PDB file of N, CA and C in Angstrom:
ATOM      1  N   MET A 200      -3.859   3.822 -16.946  1.00 78.00           N
ATOM      2  CA  MET A 200      -4.601   4.954 -16.423  1.00 78.00           C
ATOM      3  C   MET A 200      -5.621   4.444 -15.401  1.00 78.00           C
ATOM      4  N   ALA A 201      -5.696   5.109 -14.275  1.00 92.00           N
ATOM      5  CA  ALA A 201      -6.606   4.693 -13.205  1.00 92.00           C
ATOM      6  C   ALA A 201      -8.053   5.002 -13.586  1.00 92.00           C
ATOM      7  N   HIS A 202      -8.946   4.176 -13.081  1.00 94.00           N
ATOM      8  CA  HIS A 202     -10.386   4.364 -13.296  1.00 94.00           C
ATOM      9  C   HIS A 202     -11.018   4.603 -11.933  1.00 94.00           C
ATOM     10  N   HIS A 203     -11.695   5.753 -11.768  1.00 96.00           N
ATOM     11  CA  HIS A 203     -12.302   6.136 -10.495  1.00 96.00           C
ATOM     12  C   HIS A 203     -13.820   6.081 -10.601  1.00 96.00           C
ATOM     13  N   PHE A 204     -14.481   5.592  -9.552  1.00 95.00           N
ATOM     14  CA  PHE A 204     -15.935   5.625  -9.487  1.00 95.00           C
ATOM     15  C   PHE A 204     -16.390   5.477  -8.045  1.00 95.00           C
ATOM     16  N   ASP A 205     -17.627   5.887  -7.791  1.00 95.00           N
ATOM     17  CA  ASP A 205     -18.225   5.811  -6.455  1.00 95.00           C
ATOM     18  C   ASP A 205     -19.382   4.832  -6.457  1.00 95.00           C
ATOM     19  N   ILE A 206     -19.554   4.156  -5.334  1.00 94.00           N
ATOM     20  CA  ILE A 206     -20.726   3.311  -5.121  1.00 94.00           C
ATOM     21  C   ILE A 206     -21.413   3.821  -3.859  1.00 94.00           C
ATOM     22  N   PRO A 207     -22.577   4.471  -4.014  1.00 94.00           N
ATOM     23  CA  PRO A 207     -23.313   4.903  -2.822  1.00 94.00           C
ATOM     24  C   PRO A 207     -23.877   3.687  -2.086  1.00 94.00           C
ATOM     25  N   PHE A 208     -23.962   3.788  -0.768  1.00 94.00           N
ATOM     26  CA  PHE A 208     -24.516   2.672  -0.004  1.00 94.00           C
ATOM     27  C   PHE A 208     -25.330   3.185   1.163  1.00 94.00           C
ATOM     28  N   GLU A 209     -26.233   2.335   1.627  1.00 93.00           N
ATOM     29  CA  GLU A 209     -27.006   2.618   2.830  1.00 93.00           C
ATOM     30  C   GLU A 209     -26.444   1.759   3.944  1.00 93.00           C
ATOM     31  N   GLY A 210     -26.612   2.183   5.155  1.00 93.00           N
ATOM     32  CA  GLY A 210     -26.101   1.412   6.280  1.00 93.00           C
ATOM     33  C   GLY A 210     -24.695   1.852   6.635  1.00 93.00           C
ATOM     34  N   THR A 211     -23.948   0.941   7.235  1.00 95.00           N
ATOM     35  CA  THR A 211     -22.612   1.278   7.719  1.00 95.00           C
ATOM     36  C   THR A 211     -21.526   0.872   6.734  1.00 95.00           C
ATOM     37  N   ALA A 212     -20.377   1.518   6.892  1.00 95.00           N
ATOM     38  CA  ALA A 212     -19.213   1.162   6.081  1.00 95.00           C
ATOM     39  C   ALA A 212     -18.824  -0.284   6.357  1.00 95.00           C
ATOM     40  N   GLU A 213     -18.931  -0.692   7.597  1.00 95.00           N
ATOM     41  CA  GLU A 213     -18.572  -2.056   7.979  1.00 95.00           C
ATOM     42  C   GLU A 213     -19.391  -3.079   7.179  1.00 95.00           C
ATOM     43  N   THR A 214     -20.669  -2.815   7.000  1.00 94.00           N
ATOM     44  CA  THR A 214     -21.559  -3.732   6.276  1.00 94.00           C
ATOM     45  C   THR A 214     -21.188  -3.828   4.803  1.00 94.00           C
ATOM     46  N   ILE A 215     -20.993  -2.682   4.128  1.00 93.00           N
ATOM     47  CA  ILE A 215     -20.675  -2.708   2.697  1.00 93.00           C
ATOM     48  C   ILE A 215     -19.291  -3.307   2.463  1.00 93.00           C
ATOM     49  N   LEU A 216     -18.347  -3.043   3.357  1.00 95.00           N
ATOM     50  CA  LEU A 216     -17.007  -3.589   3.181  1.00 95.00           C
ATOM     51  C   LEU A 216     -16.972  -5.085   3.449  1.00 95.00           C
ATOM     52  N   ALA A 217     -17.788  -5.561   4.373  1.00 94.00           N
ATOM     53  CA  ALA A 217     -17.880  -7.007   4.606  1.00 94.00           C
ATOM     54  C   ALA A 217     -18.452  -7.692   3.364  1.00 94.00           C
ATOM     55  N   LYS A 218     -19.441  -7.070   2.743  1.00 92.00           N
ATOM     56  CA  LYS A 218     -20.028  -7.605   1.516  1.00 92.00           C
ATOM     57  C   LYS A 218     -18.992  -7.620   0.382  1.00 92.00           C
ATOM     58  N   ALA A 219     -18.230  -6.525   0.277  1.00 91.00           N
ATOM     59  CA  ALA A 219     -17.186  -6.442  -0.747  1.00 91.00           C
ATOM     60  C   ALA A 219     -16.112  -7.504  -0.521  1.00 91.00           C
ATOM     61  N   LYS A 220     -15.685  -7.659   0.723  1.00 93.00           N
ATOM     62  CA  LYS A 220     -14.646  -8.640   1.040  1.00 93.00           C
ATOM     63  C   LYS A 220     -15.119 -10.046   0.713  1.00 93.00           C
ATOM     64  N   LYS A 221     -16.361 -10.357   1.041  1.00 92.00           N
ATOM     65  CA  LYS A 221     -16.908 -11.682   0.743  1.00 92.00           C
ATOM     66  C   LYS A 221     -16.914 -11.933  -0.769  1.00 92.00           C
ATOM     67  N   ALA A 222     -17.348 -10.930  -1.550  1.00 89.00           N
ATOM     68  CA  ALA A 222     -17.394 -11.079  -3.011  1.00 89.00           C
ATOM     69  C   ALA A 222     -15.990 -11.238  -3.584  1.00 89.00           C
ATOM     70  N   ILE A 223     -15.050 -10.441  -3.113  1.00 91.00           N
ATOM     71  CA  ILE A 223     -13.682 -10.507  -3.623  1.00 91.00           C
ATOM     72  C   ILE A 223     -13.025 -11.836  -3.250  1.00 91.00           C
ATOM     73  N   GLU A 224     -13.186 -12.258  -2.008  1.00 93.00           N
ATOM     74  CA  GLU A 224     -12.579 -13.520  -1.578  1.00 93.00           C
ATOM     75  C   GLU A 224     -13.229 -14.726  -2.243  1.00 93.00           C
ATOM     76  N   SER A 225     -14.509 -14.641  -2.595  1.00 92.00           N
ATOM     77  CA  SER A 225     -15.155 -15.757  -3.292  1.00 92.00           C
ATOM     78  C   SER A 225     -14.597 -15.907  -4.710  1.00 92.00           C
ATOM     79  N   GLY A 226     -13.981 -14.844  -5.225  1.00 90.00           N
ATOM     80  CA  GLY A 226     -13.319 -14.894  -6.527  1.00 90.00           C
ATOM     81  C   GLY A 226     -11.817 -15.104  -6.394  1.00 90.00           C
ATOM     82  N   ASN A 227     -11.381 -15.624  -5.243  1.00 94.00           N
ATOM     83  CA  ASN A 227      -9.966 -15.900  -4.949  1.00 94.00           C
ATOM     84  C   ASN A 227      -9.105 -14.644  -4.879  1.00 94.00           C
ATOM     85  N   GLY A 228      -9.728 -13.523  -4.517  1.00 95.00           N
ATOM     86  CA  GLY A 228      -8.988 -12.283  -4.364  1.00 95.00           C
ATOM     87  C   GLY A 228      -8.702 -11.983  -2.908  1.00 95.00           C
ATOM     88  N   THR A 229      -8.058 -10.842  -2.680  1.00 97.00           N
ATOM     89  CA  THR A 229      -7.739 -10.410  -1.324  1.00 97.00           C
ATOM     90  C   THR A 229      -8.176  -8.962  -1.135  1.00 97.00           C
ATOM     91  N   MET A 230      -8.521  -8.638   0.099  1.00 97.00           N
ATOM     92  CA  MET A 230      -8.893  -7.269   0.453  1.00 97.00           C
ATOM     93  C   MET A 230      -8.260  -6.955   1.790  1.00 97.00           C
ATOM     94  N   ASN A 231      -7.530  -5.847   1.843  1.00 97.00           N
ATOM     95  CA  ASN A 231      -6.845  -5.433   3.063  1.00 97.00           C
ATOM     96  C   ASN A 231      -7.219  -4.002   3.391  1.00 97.00           C
ATOM     97  N   GLY A 232      -7.344  -3.707   4.664  1.00 97.00           N
ATOM     98  CA  GLY A 232      -7.647  -2.348   5.084  1.00 97.00           C
ATOM     99  C   GLY A 232      -8.583  -2.350   6.269  1.00 97.00           C
ATOM    100  N   ASP A 233      -9.209  -1.196   6.473  1.00 96.00           N
ATOM    101  CA  ASP A 233     -10.144  -1.062   7.585  1.00 96.00           C
ATOM    102  C   ASP A 233     -11.427  -0.411   7.085  1.00 96.00           C
ATOM    103  N   ASN A 234     -12.238   0.107   7.992  1.00 95.00           N
ATOM    104  CA  ASN A 234     -13.521   0.682   7.606  1.00 95.00           C
ATOM    105  C   ASN A 234     -13.405   2.075   6.989  1.00 95.00           C
ATOM    106  N   ALA A 235     -12.172   2.551   6.805  1.00 96.00           N
ATOM    107  CA  ALA A 235     -11.965   3.870   6.209  1.00 96.00           C
ATOM    108  C   ALA A 235     -11.282   3.797   4.848  1.00 96.00           C
ATOM    109  N   ALA A 236     -10.322   2.863   4.699  1.00 98.00           N
ATOM    110  CA  ALA A 236      -9.556   2.798   3.452  1.00 98.00           C
ATOM    111  C   ALA A 236      -8.824   1.468   3.362  1.00 98.00           C
ATOM    112  N   GLY A 237      -8.452   1.116   2.135  1.00 98.00           N
ATOM    113  CA  GLY A 237      -7.705  -0.125   1.946  1.00 98.00           C
ATOM    114  C   GLY A 237      -7.467  -0.413   0.476  1.00 98.00           C
ATOM    115  N   SER A 238      -7.102  -1.663   0.205  1.00 98.00           N
ATOM    116  CA  SER A 238      -6.795  -2.083  -1.158  1.00 98.00           C
ATOM    117  C   SER A 238      -7.370  -3.467  -1.415  1.00 98.00           C
ATOM    118  N   PHE A 239      -7.432  -3.822  -2.704  1.00 97.00           N
ATOM    119  CA  PHE A 239      -7.927  -5.141  -3.078  1.00 97.00           C
ATOM    120  C   PHE A 239      -7.223  -5.608  -4.342  1.00 97.00           C
ATOM    121  N   SER A 240      -7.245  -6.907  -4.546  1.00 96.00           N
ATOM    122  CA  SER A 240      -6.652  -7.534  -5.710  1.00 96.00           C
ATOM    123  C   SER A 240      -7.497  -8.752  -6.051  1.00 96.00           C
ATOM    124  N   LEU A 241      -7.769  -8.936  -7.331  1.00 92.00           N
ATOM    125  CA  LEU A 241      -8.654 -10.006  -7.767  1.00 92.00           C
ATOM    126  C   LEU A 241      -8.129 -10.599  -9.074  1.00 92.00           C
ATOM    127  N   PRO A 242      -7.969 -11.930  -9.154  1.00 93.00           N
ATOM    128  CA  PRO A 242      -7.521 -12.533 -10.410  1.00 93.00           C
ATOM    129  C   PRO A 242      -8.495 -12.244 -11.545  1.00 93.00           C
ATOM    130  N   ALA A 243      -7.937 -12.000 -12.732  1.00 87.00           N
ATOM    131  CA  ALA A 243      -8.745 -11.759 -13.932  1.00 87.00           C
ATOM    132  C   ALA A 243      -8.024 -12.425 -15.101  1.00 87.00           C
ATOM    133  N   GLY A 244      -8.277 -13.695 -15.263  1.00 82.00           N
ATOM    134  CA  GLY A 244      -7.580 -14.429 -16.318  1.00 82.00           C
ATOM    135  C   GLY A 244      -6.117 -14.605 -15.952  1.00 82.00           C
ATOM    136  N   ILE A 245      -5.228 -14.195 -16.850  1.00 85.00           N
ATOM    137  CA  ILE A 245      -3.794 -14.349 -16.584  1.00 85.00           C
ATOM    138  C   ILE A 245      -3.202 -13.153 -15.840  1.00 85.00           C
ATOM    139  N   SER A 246      -4.029 -12.188 -15.509  1.00 91.00           N
ATOM    140  CA  SER A 246      -3.582 -10.975 -14.836  1.00 91.00           C
ATOM    141  C   SER A 246      -4.421 -10.747 -13.574  1.00 91.00           C
ATOM    142  N   LYS A 247      -4.370  -9.543 -13.034  1.00 93.00           N
ATOM    143  CA  LYS A 247      -5.150  -9.201 -11.848  1.00 93.00           C
ATOM    144  C   LYS A 247      -5.768  -7.821 -12.003  1.00 93.00           C
ATOM    145  N   VAL A 248      -6.889  -7.635 -11.314  1.00 95.00           N
ATOM    146  CA  VAL A 248      -7.477  -6.312 -11.141  1.00 95.00           C
ATOM    147  C   VAL A 248      -7.050  -5.869  -9.745  1.00 95.00           C
ATOM    148  N   LYS A 249      -6.439  -4.694  -9.665  1.00 96.00           N
ATOM    149  CA  LYS A 249      -5.993  -4.165  -8.379  1.00 96.00           C
ATOM    150  C   LYS A 249      -6.555  -2.767  -8.195  1.00 96.00           C
ATOM    151  N   GLY A 250      -6.834  -2.436  -6.943  1.00 97.00           N
ATOM    152  CA  GLY A 250      -7.348  -1.107  -6.680  1.00 97.00           C
ATOM    153  C   GLY A 250      -7.341  -0.745  -5.215  1.00 97.00           C
ATOM    154  N   ASN A 251      -7.840   0.439  -4.960  1.00 97.00           N
ATOM    155  CA  ASN A 251      -7.928   0.988  -3.611  1.00 97.00           C
ATOM    156  C   ASN A 251      -9.349   1.456  -3.354  1.00 97.00           C
ATOM    157  N   TYR A 252      -9.714   1.522  -2.072  1.00 97.00           N
ATOM    158  CA  TYR A 252     -11.021   2.062  -1.709  1.00 97.00           C
ATOM    159  C   TYR A 252     -10.862   3.070  -0.588  1.00 97.00           C
ATOM    160  N   LEU A 253     -11.813   3.980  -0.532  1.00 97.00           N
ATOM    161  CA  LEU A 253     -11.878   4.996   0.505  1.00 97.00           C
ATOM    162  C   LEU A 253     -13.353   5.196   0.826  1.00 97.00           C
ATOM    163  N   VAL A 254     -13.685   5.223   2.088  1.00 97.00           N
ATOM    164  CA  VAL A 254     -15.075   5.468   2.499  1.00 97.00           C
ATOM    165  C   VAL A 254     -15.201   6.934   2.875  1.00 97.00           C
ATOM    166  N   GLU A 255     -16.135   7.627   2.219  1.00 97.00           N
ATOM    167  CA  GLU A 255     -16.446   9.017   2.550  1.00 97.00           C
ATOM    168  C   GLU A 255     -17.949   9.116   2.740  1.00 97.00           C
ATOM    169  N   GLY A 256     -18.368   9.264   3.979  1.00 94.00           N
ATOM    170  CA  GLY A 256     -19.797   9.299   4.286  1.00 94.00           C
ATOM    171  C   GLY A 256     -20.443   7.998   3.857  1.00 94.00           C
ATOM    172  N   ASN A 257     -21.451   8.082   2.999  1.00 94.00           N
ATOM    173  CA  ASN A 257     -22.129   6.883   2.500  1.00 94.00           C
ATOM    174  C   ASN A 257     -21.751   6.606   1.052  1.00 94.00           C
ATOM    175  N   LYS A 258     -20.495   6.864   0.725  1.00 95.00           N
ATOM    176  CA  LYS A 258     -19.962   6.539  -0.604  1.00 95.00           C
ATOM    177  C   LYS A 258     -18.703   5.719  -0.461  1.00 95.00           C
ATOM    178  N   LEU A 259     -18.647   4.656  -1.237  1.00 95.00           N
ATOM    179  CA  LEU A 259     -17.441   3.847  -1.348  1.00 95.00           C
ATOM    180  C   LEU A 259     -16.747   4.335  -2.619  1.00 95.00           C
ATOM    181  N   LYS A 260     -15.608   5.005  -2.452  1.00 96.00           N
ATOM    182  CA  LYS A 260     -14.873   5.570  -3.579  1.00 96.00           C
ATOM    183  C   LYS A 260     -13.800   4.563  -3.989  1.00 96.00           C
ATOM    184  N   LEU A 261     -13.892   4.101  -5.223  1.00 96.00           N
ATOM    185  CA  LEU A 261     -12.976   3.077  -5.703  1.00 96.00           C
ATOM    186  C   LEU A 261     -12.074   3.623  -6.801  1.00 96.00           C
ATOM    187  N   THR A 262     -10.835   3.161  -6.796  1.00 97.00           N
ATOM    188  CA  THR A 262      -9.878   3.483  -7.849  1.00 97.00           C
ATOM    189  C   THR A 262      -9.261   2.175  -8.324  1.00 97.00           C
ATOM    190  N   ILE A 263      -9.446   1.867  -9.591  1.00 96.00           N
ATOM    191  CA  ILE A 263      -8.812   0.699 -10.192  1.00 96.00           C
ATOM    192  C   ILE A 263      -7.435   1.163 -10.658  1.00 96.00           C
ATOM    193  N   THR A 264      -6.385   0.600 -10.079  1.00 97.00           N
ATOM    194  CA  THR A 264      -5.023   1.033 -10.387  1.00 97.00           C
ATOM    195  C   THR A 264      -4.324   0.150 -11.414  1.00 97.00           C
ATOM    196  N   ASP A 265      -4.792  -1.080 -11.562  1.00 95.00           N
ATOM    197  CA  ASP A 265      -4.161  -2.012 -12.495  1.00 95.00           C
ATOM    198  C   ASP A 265      -5.212  -3.008 -12.963  1.00 95.00           C
ATOM    199  N   LYS A 266      -5.204  -3.312 -14.264  1.00 94.00           N
ATOM    200  CA  LYS A 266      -6.176  -4.249 -14.815  1.00 94.00           C
ATOM    201  C   LYS A 266      -5.630  -4.813 -16.116  1.00 94.00           C
ATOM    202  N   PRO A 267      -6.182  -5.953 -16.535  1.00 92.00           N
ATOM    203  CA  PRO A 267      -5.782  -6.486 -17.841  1.00 92.00           C
ATOM    204  C   PRO A 267      -6.212  -5.536 -18.962  1.00 92.00           C
ATOM    205  N   ILE A 268      -5.456  -5.477 -20.006  1.00 90.00           N
ATOM    206  CA  ILE A 268      -5.757  -4.572 -21.121  1.00 90.00           C
ATOM    207  C   ILE A 268      -7.095  -4.897 -21.782  1.00 90.00           C
ATOM    208  N   TYR A 269      -7.484  -6.163 -21.742  1.00 89.00           N
ATOM    209  CA  TYR A 269      -8.708  -6.589 -22.413  1.00 89.00           C
ATOM    210  C   TYR A 269      -9.970  -6.386 -21.571  1.00 89.00           C
ATOM    211  N   VAL A 270      -9.831  -5.851 -20.360  1.00 88.00           N
ATOM    212  CA  VAL A 270     -10.978  -5.591 -19.482  1.00 88.00           C
ATOM    213  C   VAL A 270     -11.082  -4.078 -19.289  1.00 88.00           C
ATOM    214  N   SER A 271     -12.233  -3.517 -19.630  1.00 91.00           N
ATOM    215  CA  SER A 271     -12.396  -2.066 -19.492  1.00 91.00           C
ATOM    216  C   SER A 271     -12.690  -1.680 -18.041  1.00 91.00           C
ATOM    217  N   GLY A 272     -12.357  -0.457 -17.710  1.00 91.00           N
ATOM    218  CA  GLY A 272     -12.685   0.068 -16.384  1.00 91.00           C
ATOM    219  C   GLY A 272     -14.183   0.075 -16.148  1.00 91.00           C
ATOM    220  N   ASP A 273     -14.940   0.382 -17.200  1.00 93.00           N
ATOM    221  CA  ASP A 273     -16.406   0.376 -17.072  1.00 93.00           C
ATOM    222  C   ASP A 273     -16.937  -1.021 -16.768  1.00 93.00           C
ATOM    223  N   MET A 274     -16.327  -2.047 -17.357  1.00 91.00           N
ATOM    224  CA  MET A 274     -16.757  -3.426 -17.100  1.00 91.00           C
ATOM    225  C   MET A 274     -16.531  -3.780 -15.626  1.00 91.00           C
ATOM    226  N   ILE A 275     -15.375  -3.417 -15.100  1.00 90.00           N
ATOM    227  CA  ILE A 275     -15.070  -3.678 -13.692  1.00 90.00           C
ATOM    228  C   ILE A 275     -16.045  -2.912 -12.798  1.00 90.00           C
ATOM    229  N   GLU A 276     -16.290  -1.651 -13.132  1.00 91.00           N
ATOM    230  CA  GLU A 276     -17.230  -0.836 -12.360  1.00 91.00           C
ATOM    231  C   GLU A 276     -18.609  -1.481 -12.321  1.00 91.00           C
ATOM    232  N   ASN A 277     -19.114  -1.916 -13.457  1.00 91.00           N
ATOM    233  CA  ASN A 277     -20.445  -2.541 -13.517  1.00 91.00           C
ATOM    234  C   ASN A 277     -20.514  -3.827 -12.705  1.00 91.00           C
ATOM    235  N   ILE A 278     -19.470  -4.642 -12.767  1.00 88.00           N
ATOM    236  CA  ILE A 278     -19.455  -5.891 -12.004  1.00 88.00           C
ATOM    237  C   ILE A 278     -19.447  -5.597 -10.498  1.00 88.00           C
ATOM    238  N   LEU A 279     -18.603  -4.661 -10.066  1.00 87.00           N
ATOM    239  CA  LEU A 279     -18.554  -4.340  -8.644  1.00 87.00           C
ATOM    240  C   LEU A 279     -19.867  -3.744  -8.145  1.00 87.00           C
ATOM    241  N   LYS A 280     -20.458  -2.869  -8.939  1.00 88.00           N
ATOM    242  CA  LYS A 280     -21.746  -2.292  -8.539  1.00 88.00           C
ATOM    243  C   LYS A 280     -22.817  -3.366  -8.421  1.00 88.00           C
ATOM    244  N   LYS A 281     -22.800  -4.327  -9.330  1.00 88.00           N
ATOM    245  CA  LYS A 281     -23.782  -5.425  -9.294  1.00 88.00           C
ATOM    246  C   LYS A 281     -23.619  -6.250  -8.017  1.00 88.00           C
ATOM    247  N   HIS A 282     -22.398  -6.537  -7.638  1.00 83.00           N
ATOM    248  CA  HIS A 282     -22.149  -7.362  -6.453  1.00 83.00           C
ATOM    249  C   HIS A 282     -22.383  -6.627  -5.144  1.00 83.00           C
ATOM    250  N   LEU A 283     -22.301  -5.310  -5.173  1.00 82.00           N
ATOM    251  CA  LEU A 283     -22.432  -4.543  -3.933  1.00 82.00           C
ATOM    252  C   LEU A 283     -23.775  -3.845  -3.778  1.00 82.00           C
ATOM    253  N   ALA A 284     -24.636  -3.975  -4.786  1.00 74.00           N
ATOM    254  CA  ALA A 284     -25.952  -3.314  -4.731  1.00 74.00           C
ATOM    255  C   ALA A 284     -26.870  -3.991  -3.745  1.00 74.00           C
TER     256      ALA A 284
END
């Protein structure tokens, strides 16, 4: 089941997405897309966390589409919010 959440941000989409890409790539993940929408994948133990993003105004709308069973959607949400705050 997909997990949806929003991360409000100040500034430009380009700035928040550059920050997100840096955080994801520092964890050996990948992020593809542009300043409007895209996808990401990040290793999580023996599996991966995968999802999509969409920028609407000053909100980064995230959908986690795939994750390890032992990692909750709320845990992923909290980690991403911490890294992007």
